[in-house]
Tab-separated table of C-alpha atoms and ligand atoms in Angstrom:
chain	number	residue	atom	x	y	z
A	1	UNK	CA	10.529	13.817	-5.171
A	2	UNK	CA	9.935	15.993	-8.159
A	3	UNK	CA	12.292	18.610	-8.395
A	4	UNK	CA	11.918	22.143	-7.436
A	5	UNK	CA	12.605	23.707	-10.840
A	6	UNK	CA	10.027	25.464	-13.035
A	7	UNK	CA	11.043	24.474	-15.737
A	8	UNK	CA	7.746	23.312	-17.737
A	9	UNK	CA	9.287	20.641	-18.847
A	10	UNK	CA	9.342	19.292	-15.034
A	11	UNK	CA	5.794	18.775	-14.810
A	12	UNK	CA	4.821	16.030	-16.451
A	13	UNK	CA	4.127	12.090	-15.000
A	14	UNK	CA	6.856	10.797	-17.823
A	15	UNK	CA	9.582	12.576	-16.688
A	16	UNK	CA	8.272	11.822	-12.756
A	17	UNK	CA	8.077	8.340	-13.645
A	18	UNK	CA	11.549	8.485	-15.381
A	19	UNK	CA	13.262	10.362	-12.252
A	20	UNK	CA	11.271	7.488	-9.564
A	21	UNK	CA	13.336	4.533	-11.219
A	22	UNK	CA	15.792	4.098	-8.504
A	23	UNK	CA	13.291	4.201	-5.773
A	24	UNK	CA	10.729	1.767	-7.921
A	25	UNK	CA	13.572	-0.540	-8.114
A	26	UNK	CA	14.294	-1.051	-4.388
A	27	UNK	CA	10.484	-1.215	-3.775
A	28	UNK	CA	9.557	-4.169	-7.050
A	29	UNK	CA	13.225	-6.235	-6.268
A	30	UNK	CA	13.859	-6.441	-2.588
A	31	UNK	CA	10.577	-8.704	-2.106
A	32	UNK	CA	10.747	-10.447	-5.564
A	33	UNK	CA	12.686	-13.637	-4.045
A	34	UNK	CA	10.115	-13.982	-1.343
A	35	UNK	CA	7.393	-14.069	-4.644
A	36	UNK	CA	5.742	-17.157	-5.153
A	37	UNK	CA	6.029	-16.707	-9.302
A	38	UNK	CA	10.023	-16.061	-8.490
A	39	UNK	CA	10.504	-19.211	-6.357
A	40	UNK	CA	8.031	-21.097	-8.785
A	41	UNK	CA	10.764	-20.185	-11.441
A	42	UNK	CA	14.085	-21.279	-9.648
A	43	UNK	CA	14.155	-24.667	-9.628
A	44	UNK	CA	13.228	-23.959	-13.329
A	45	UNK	CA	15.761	-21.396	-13.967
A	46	UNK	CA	18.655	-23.921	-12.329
A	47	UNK	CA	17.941	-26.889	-14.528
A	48	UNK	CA	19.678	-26.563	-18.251
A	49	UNK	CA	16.550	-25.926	-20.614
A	50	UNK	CA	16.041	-23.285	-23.526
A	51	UNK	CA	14.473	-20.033	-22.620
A	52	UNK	CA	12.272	-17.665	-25.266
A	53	UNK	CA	11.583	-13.975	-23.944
A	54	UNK	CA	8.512	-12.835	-25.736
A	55	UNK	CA	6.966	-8.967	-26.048
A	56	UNK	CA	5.806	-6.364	-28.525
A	57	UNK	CA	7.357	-2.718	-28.398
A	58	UNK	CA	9.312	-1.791	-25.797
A	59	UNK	CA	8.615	-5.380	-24.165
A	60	UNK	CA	10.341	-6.915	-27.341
A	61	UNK	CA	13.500	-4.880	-26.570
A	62	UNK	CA	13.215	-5.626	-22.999
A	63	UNK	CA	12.598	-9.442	-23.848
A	64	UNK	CA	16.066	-9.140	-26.353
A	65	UNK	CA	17.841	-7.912	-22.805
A	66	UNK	CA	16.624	-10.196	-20.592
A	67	UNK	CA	17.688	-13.129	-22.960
A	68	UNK	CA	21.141	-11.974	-23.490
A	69	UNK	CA	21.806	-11.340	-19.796
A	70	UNK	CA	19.866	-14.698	-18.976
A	71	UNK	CA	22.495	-16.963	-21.169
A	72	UNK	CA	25.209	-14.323	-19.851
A	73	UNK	CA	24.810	-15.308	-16.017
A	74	UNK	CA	23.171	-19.171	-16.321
A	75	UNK	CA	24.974	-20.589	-19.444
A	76	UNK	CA	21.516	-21.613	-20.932
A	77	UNK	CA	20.360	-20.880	-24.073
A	78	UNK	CA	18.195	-18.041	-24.614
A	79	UNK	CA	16.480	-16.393	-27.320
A	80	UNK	CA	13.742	-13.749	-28.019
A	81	UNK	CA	11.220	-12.954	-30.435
A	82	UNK	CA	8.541	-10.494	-30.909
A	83	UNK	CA	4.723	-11.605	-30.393
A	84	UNK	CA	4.042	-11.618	-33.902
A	85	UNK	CA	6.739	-13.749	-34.982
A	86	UNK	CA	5.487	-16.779	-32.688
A	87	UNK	CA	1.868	-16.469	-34.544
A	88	UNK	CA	2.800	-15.354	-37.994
A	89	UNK	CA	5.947	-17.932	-37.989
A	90	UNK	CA	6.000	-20.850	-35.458
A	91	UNK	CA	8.186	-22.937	-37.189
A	92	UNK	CA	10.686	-20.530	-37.300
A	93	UNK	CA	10.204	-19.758	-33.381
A	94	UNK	CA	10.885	-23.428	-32.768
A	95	UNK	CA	8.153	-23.521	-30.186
A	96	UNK	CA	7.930	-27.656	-29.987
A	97	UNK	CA	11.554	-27.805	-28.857
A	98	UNK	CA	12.010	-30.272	-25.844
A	99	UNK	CA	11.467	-28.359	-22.257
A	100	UNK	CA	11.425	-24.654	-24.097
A	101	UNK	CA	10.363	-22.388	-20.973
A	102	UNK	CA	8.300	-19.740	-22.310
A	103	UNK	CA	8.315	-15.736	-21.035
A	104	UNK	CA	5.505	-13.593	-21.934
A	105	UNK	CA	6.149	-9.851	-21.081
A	106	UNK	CA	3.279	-7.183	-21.074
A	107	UNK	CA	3.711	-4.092	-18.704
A	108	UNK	CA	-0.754	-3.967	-19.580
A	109	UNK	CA	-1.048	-7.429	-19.552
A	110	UNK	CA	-3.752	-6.694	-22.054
A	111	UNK	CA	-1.558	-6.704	-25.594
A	112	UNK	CA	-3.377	-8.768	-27.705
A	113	UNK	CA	0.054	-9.758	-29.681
A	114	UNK	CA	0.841	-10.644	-26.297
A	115	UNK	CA	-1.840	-12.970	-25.376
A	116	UNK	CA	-2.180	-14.759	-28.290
A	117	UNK	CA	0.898	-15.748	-28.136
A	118	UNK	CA	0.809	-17.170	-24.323
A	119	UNK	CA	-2.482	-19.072	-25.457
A	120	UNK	CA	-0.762	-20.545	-28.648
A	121	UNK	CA	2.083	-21.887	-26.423
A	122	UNK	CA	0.269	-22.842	-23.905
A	123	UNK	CA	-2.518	-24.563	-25.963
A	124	UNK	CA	-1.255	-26.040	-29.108
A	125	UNK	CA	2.510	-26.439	-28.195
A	126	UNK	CA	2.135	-27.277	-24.563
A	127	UNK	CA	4.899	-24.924	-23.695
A	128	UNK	CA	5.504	-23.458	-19.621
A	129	UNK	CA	4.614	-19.562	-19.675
A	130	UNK	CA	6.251	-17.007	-17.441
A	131	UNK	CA	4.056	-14.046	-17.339
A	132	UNK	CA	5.214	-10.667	-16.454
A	133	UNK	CA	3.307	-7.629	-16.397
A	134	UNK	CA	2.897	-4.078	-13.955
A	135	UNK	CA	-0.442	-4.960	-14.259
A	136	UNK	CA	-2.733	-6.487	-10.963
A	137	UNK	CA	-5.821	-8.888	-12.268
A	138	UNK	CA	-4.331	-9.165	-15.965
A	139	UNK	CA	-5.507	-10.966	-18.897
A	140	UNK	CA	-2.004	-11.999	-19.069
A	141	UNK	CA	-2.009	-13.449	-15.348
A	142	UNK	CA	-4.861	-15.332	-16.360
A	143	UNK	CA	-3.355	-16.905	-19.204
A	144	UNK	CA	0.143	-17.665	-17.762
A	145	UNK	CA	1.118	-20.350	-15.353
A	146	UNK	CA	2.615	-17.901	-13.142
A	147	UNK	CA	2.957	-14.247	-13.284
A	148	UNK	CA	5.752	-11.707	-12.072
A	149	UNK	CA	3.993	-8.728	-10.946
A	150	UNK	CA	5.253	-5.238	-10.116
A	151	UNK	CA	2.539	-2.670	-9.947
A	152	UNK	CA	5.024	-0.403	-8.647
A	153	UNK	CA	6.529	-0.043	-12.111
A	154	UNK	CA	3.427	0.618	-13.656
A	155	UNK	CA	3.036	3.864	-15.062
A	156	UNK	CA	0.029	6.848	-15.939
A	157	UNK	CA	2.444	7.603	-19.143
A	158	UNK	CA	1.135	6.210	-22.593
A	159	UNK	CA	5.528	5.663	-23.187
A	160	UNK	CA	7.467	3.022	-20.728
A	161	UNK	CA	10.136	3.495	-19.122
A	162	UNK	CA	10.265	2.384	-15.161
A	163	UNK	CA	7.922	-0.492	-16.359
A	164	UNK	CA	10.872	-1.190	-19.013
A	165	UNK	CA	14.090	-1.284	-16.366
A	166	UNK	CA	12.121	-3.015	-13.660
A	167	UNK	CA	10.724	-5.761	-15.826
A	168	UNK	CA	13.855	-6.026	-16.778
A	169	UNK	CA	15.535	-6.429	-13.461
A	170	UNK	CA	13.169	-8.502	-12.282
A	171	UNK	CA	14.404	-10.728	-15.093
A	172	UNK	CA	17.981	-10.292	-14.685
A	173	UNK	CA	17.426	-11.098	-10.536
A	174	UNK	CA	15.517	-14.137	-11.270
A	175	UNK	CA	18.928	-15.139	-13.627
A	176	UNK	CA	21.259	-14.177	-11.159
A	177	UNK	CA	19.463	-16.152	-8.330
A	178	UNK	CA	19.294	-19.079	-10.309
A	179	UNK	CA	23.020	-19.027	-11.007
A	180	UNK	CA	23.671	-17.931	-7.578
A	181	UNK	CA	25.489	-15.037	-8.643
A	182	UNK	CA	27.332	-14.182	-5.874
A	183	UNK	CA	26.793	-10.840	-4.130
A	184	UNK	CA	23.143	-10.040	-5.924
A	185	UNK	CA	21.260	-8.124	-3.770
A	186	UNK	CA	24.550	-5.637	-2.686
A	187	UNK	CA	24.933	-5.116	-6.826
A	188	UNK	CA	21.268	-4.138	-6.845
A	189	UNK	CA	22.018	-1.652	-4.090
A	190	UNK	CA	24.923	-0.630	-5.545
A	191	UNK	CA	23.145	0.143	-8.934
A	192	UNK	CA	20.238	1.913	-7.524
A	193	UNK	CA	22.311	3.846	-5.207
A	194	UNK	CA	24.055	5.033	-7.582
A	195	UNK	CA	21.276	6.167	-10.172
A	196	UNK	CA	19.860	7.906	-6.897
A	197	UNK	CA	22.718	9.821	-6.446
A	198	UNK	CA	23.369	10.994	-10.331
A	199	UNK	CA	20.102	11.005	-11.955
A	200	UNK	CA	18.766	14.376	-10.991
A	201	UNK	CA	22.415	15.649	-12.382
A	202	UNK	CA	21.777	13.893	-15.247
A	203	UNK	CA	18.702	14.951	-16.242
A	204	UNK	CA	19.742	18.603	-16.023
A	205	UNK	CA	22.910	17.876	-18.352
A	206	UNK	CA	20.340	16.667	-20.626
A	207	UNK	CA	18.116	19.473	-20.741
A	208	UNK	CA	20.966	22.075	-21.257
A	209	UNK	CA	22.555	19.774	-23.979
A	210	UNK	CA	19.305	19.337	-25.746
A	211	UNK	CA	18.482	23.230	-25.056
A	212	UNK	CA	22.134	24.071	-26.920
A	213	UNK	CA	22.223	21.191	-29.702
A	214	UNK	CA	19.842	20.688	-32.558
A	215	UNK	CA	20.122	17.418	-34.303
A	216	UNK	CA	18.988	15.693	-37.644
A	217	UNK	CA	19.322	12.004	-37.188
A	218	UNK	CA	19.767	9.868	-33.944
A	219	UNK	CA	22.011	6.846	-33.251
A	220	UNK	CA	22.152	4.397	-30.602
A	221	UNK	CA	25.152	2.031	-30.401
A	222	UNK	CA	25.394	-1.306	-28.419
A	223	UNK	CA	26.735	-4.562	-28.391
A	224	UNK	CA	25.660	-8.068	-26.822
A	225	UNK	CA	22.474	-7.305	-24.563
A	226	UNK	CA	23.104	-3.445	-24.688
A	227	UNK	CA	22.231	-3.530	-28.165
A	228	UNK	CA	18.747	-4.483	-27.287
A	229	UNK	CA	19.054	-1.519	-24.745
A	230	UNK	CA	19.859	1.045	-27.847
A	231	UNK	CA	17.180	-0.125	-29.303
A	232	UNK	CA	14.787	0.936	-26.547
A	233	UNK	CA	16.657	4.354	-26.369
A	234	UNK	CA	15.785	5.036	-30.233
A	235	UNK	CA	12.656	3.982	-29.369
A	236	UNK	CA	12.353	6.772	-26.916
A	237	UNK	CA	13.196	9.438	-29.031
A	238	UNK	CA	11.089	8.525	-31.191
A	239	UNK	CA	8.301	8.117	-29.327
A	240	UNK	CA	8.392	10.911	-27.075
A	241	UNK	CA	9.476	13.725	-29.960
A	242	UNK	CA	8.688	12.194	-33.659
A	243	UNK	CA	12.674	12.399	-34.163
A	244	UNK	CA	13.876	9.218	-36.665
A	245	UNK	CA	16.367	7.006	-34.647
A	246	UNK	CA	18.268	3.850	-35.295
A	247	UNK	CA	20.298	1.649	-33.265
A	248	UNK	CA	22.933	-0.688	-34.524
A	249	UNK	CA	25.062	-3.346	-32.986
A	250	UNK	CA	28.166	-0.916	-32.529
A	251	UNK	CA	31.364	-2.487	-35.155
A	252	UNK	CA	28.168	-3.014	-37.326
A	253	UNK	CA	28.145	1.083	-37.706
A	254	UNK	CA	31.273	1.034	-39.486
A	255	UNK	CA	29.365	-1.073	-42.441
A	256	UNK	CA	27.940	1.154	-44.180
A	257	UNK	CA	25.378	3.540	-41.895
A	258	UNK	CA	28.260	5.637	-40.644
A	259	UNK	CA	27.628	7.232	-43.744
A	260	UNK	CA	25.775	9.752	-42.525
A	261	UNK	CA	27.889	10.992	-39.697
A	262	UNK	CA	28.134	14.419	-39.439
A	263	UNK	CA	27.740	17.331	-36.936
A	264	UNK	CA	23.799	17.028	-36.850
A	265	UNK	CA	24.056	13.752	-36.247
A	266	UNK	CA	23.900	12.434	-32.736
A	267	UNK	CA	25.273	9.112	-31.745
A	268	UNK	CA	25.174	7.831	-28.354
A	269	UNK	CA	27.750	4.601	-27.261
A	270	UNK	CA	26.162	2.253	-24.505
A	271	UNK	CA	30.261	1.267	-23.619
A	272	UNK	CA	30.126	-2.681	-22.401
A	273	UNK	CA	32.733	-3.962	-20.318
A	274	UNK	CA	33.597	-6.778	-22.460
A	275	UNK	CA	33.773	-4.649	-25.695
A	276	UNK	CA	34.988	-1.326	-24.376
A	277	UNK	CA	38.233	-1.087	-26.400
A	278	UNK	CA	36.666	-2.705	-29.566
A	279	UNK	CA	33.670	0.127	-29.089
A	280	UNK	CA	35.654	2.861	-28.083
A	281	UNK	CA	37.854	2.441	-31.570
A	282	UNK	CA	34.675	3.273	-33.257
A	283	UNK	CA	33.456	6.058	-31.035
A	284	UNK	CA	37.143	7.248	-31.652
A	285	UNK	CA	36.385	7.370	-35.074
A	286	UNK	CA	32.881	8.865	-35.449
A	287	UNK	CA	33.959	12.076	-33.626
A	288	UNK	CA	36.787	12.205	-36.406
A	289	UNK	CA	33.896	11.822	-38.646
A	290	UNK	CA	32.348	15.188	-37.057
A	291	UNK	CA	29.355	13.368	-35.004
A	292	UNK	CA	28.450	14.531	-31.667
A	293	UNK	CA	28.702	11.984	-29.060
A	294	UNK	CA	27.353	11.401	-25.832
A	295	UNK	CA	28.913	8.194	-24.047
A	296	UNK	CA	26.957	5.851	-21.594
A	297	UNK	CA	29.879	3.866	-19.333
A	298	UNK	CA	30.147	2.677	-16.400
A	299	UNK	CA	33.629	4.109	-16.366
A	300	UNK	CA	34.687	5.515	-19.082
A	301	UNK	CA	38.967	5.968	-20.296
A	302	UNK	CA	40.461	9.217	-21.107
A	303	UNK	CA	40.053	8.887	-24.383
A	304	UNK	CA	36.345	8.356	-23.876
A	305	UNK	CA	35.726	11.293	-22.073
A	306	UNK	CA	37.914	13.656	-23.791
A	307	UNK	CA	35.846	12.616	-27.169
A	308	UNK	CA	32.113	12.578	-25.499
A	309	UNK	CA	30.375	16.009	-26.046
A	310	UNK	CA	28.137	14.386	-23.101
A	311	UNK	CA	29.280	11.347	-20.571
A	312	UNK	CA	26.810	9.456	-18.264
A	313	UNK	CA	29.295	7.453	-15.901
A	314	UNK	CA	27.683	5.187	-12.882
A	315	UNK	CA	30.853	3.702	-11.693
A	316	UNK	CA	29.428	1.344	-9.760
A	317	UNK	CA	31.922	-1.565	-10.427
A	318	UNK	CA	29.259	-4.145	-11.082
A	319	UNK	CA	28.713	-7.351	-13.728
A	320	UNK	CA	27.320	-6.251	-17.206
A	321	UNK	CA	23.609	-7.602	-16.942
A	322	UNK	CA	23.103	-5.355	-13.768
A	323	UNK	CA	23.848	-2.435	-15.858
A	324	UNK	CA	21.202	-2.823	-18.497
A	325	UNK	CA	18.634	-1.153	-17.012
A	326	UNK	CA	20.516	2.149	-15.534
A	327	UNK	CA	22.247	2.314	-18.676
A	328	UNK	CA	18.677	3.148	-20.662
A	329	UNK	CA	18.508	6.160	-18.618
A	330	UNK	CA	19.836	8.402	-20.543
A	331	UNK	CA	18.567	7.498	-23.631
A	332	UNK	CA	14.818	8.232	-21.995
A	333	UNK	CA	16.007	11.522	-20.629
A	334	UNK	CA	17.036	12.035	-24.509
A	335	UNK	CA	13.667	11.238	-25.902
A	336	UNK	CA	11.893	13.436	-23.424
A	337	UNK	CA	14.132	16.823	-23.284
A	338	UNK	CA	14.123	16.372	-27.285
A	339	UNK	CA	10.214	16.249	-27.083
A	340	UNK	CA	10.101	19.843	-24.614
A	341	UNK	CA	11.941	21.730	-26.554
A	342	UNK	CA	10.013	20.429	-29.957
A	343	UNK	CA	6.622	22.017	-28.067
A	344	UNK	CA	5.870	18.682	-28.312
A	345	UNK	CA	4.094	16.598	-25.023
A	346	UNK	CA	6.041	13.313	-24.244
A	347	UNK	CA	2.638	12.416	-21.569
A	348	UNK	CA	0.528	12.545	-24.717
A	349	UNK	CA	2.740	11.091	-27.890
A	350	UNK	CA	1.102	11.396	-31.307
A	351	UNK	CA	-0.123	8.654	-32.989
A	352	UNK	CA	0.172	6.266	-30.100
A	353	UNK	CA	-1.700	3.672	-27.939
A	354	UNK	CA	-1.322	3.045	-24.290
A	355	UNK	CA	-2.089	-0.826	-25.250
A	356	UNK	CA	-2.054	-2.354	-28.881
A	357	UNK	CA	-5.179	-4.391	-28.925
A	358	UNK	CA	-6.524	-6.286	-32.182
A	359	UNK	CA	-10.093	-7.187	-32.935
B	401	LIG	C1	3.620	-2.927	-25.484
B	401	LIG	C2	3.566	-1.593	-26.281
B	401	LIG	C3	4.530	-0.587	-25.668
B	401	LIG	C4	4.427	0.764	-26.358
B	401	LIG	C5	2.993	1.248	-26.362
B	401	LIG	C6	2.084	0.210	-26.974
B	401	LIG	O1	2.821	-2.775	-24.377
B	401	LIG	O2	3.970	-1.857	-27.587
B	401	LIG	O3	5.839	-1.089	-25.788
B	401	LIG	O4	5.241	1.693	-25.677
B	401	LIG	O5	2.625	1.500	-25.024
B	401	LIG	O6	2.243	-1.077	-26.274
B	401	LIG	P1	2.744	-3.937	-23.254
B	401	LIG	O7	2.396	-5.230	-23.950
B	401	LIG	O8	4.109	-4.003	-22.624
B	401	LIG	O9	1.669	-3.462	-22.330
């Protein structure tokens, strides 16, 4: 439901489309296993055999997620590389390695990066492809063996975001499954619950922060598959307001770019489980630095939250990989708040394409 403020800012299909994640979730994942693409890709998915997650844009990022979470919950190895690297560079993408399994991710289905790639595996190197796309009656279906499909996620908006997080779940499910990840579809509640319950909240707290705070550079801190996840969310910003954003694996900060911390300079922490203390040494120390932070966690410490000038907390309880997706939320919110108050529209970013395509 969109809300009932007037804010202008309110109006827009991005920031519907942002708000209708938790509800596009439960309506793309609770049929997935019942797909016949999903099943197709189990007895796959269960046998040991390397995995490369392909995309361009925001489906690069989401393909750098879904491979860390994939060797996270099976054990298998996983990689991922953007479209242009598997034409430009094939020996360096190692596609002739013995029983690679190919995924091709498109939210269009039309990217011509994209499909060029799924041909050249398919065609020259032999190689299974795994489509998935929001797209019904894609080029990309065409190409593919099989093909995940979630119209659901597919948005009006030129910039992706529910596209990003289901795709993206979809993924992590089809991991889980195949490990038999005990509990799955009670963590997927769980998540989306949660999200439901918050994300109105949160995308107030990010209008009045943005309304109060005027910043010069943007950071976005992650390690393991989060990293791939701050990625996305510096993608956002500067997508959706022409603001200059960076994301770095978060110890790699201290090496150098933390430089340029200072009070204009805001620098959000995607807190992992696994690396919370590690990461929360360094968040520690950029607010010493003078940086304003704003702290993604699923539950954050006391030191966290008396540092964060703005905490997103979930505490939902759940494994890591089912936390990629909510934990992007933010970050989107971010980009689209920081595009308002620029008089800037986030439904119509400059410079961009809906779909790259290439004569
Ligand atoms: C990939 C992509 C998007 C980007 C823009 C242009 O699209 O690069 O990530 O936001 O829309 O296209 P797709 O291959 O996922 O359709």
């Amino acid at each position: 439901m969109m809300p009932a403020s007037s804010s202008p800012a309110r109006g827009s299909h991005t920031l519907a489309e942002i708000l209708s994640q938790p509800e596009v979730w439960r309506s793309c994942l609770h049929g997935l296993p019942q797909a016949a693409a999903f099943q197709a890709m189990q007895t796959k998915a269960r046998s040991r055999r390397p995995w490369l997650f392909i995309g361009c844009g925001t489906s690069f990022y989401l393909a750098e997620a879904a491979a860390g979470s994939w060797s996270q919950l099976t054990g298998h190895p996983a990689r991922a590389l953007p479209a242009s690297e598997v034409l430009l560079f094939p020996q360096s993408a190692q596609l002739a390695e013995p029983g690679l399994q190919s995924v091709i991710i498109s939210r269009s289905g039309r990217t011509s990066e994209a499909l060029r790639a799924a041909e050249l595996l398919r065609d020259k190197y032999k190689v299974a492809t795994l489509g998935i796309t929001c797209a019904l009656q894609s080029e990309l279906a065409k190409t593919c063996e099989s093909t995940i499909v979630l119209p659901a996620a597919d948005e009006k908006s030129m910039v992706m975001t529910r596209s990003f997080t289901s795709m993206l779940f979809a993924l992590v499910q089809l991991a889980a499954e195949a490990a038999a990840v005990p509990n799955l579809s009670s963590s997927l509640e769980t998540v989306e619950t949660a999200l439901a319950s918050t994300i109105e909240k949160w995308n107030d707290r990010v209008e009045t922060f943005v309304a109060s705070h005027t910043f010069a550079d943007y950071i976005y801190l992650g390690q393991g598959p989060l990293f791939s996840v701050a990625r996305e969310a510096a993608l956002k910003v500067t997508e959706m307001s022409h603001s200059y954003a960076q994301a770095y694996h978060t110890l790699e900060f201290r090496h150098g770019p933390k430089s340029i911390v200072a009070p204009h300079t805001c620098i959000m922490f995607l807190l992992s489980e696994s690396g919370m203390q590690a990461e929360t040494e360094v968040l520690l120390e950029m607010k010493d630095l003078g940086g304003t932070i704003i702290s993604v966690s699923d539950r954050a410490g006391d030191s966290v939250r008396q540092a964060s000038d703005l905490l997103f907390e979930l505490r939902t309880g759940v494994s890591e990989p089912f936390l990629l997706a909510p934990f992007v939320v933010p970050g989107q919110l971010l980009g689209y708040h920081t595009g308002v108050k620029k008089a800037l529209n986030p439904d119509e970013p400059k410079n961009l394409s809906r779909v790259v395509l290439l004569d």
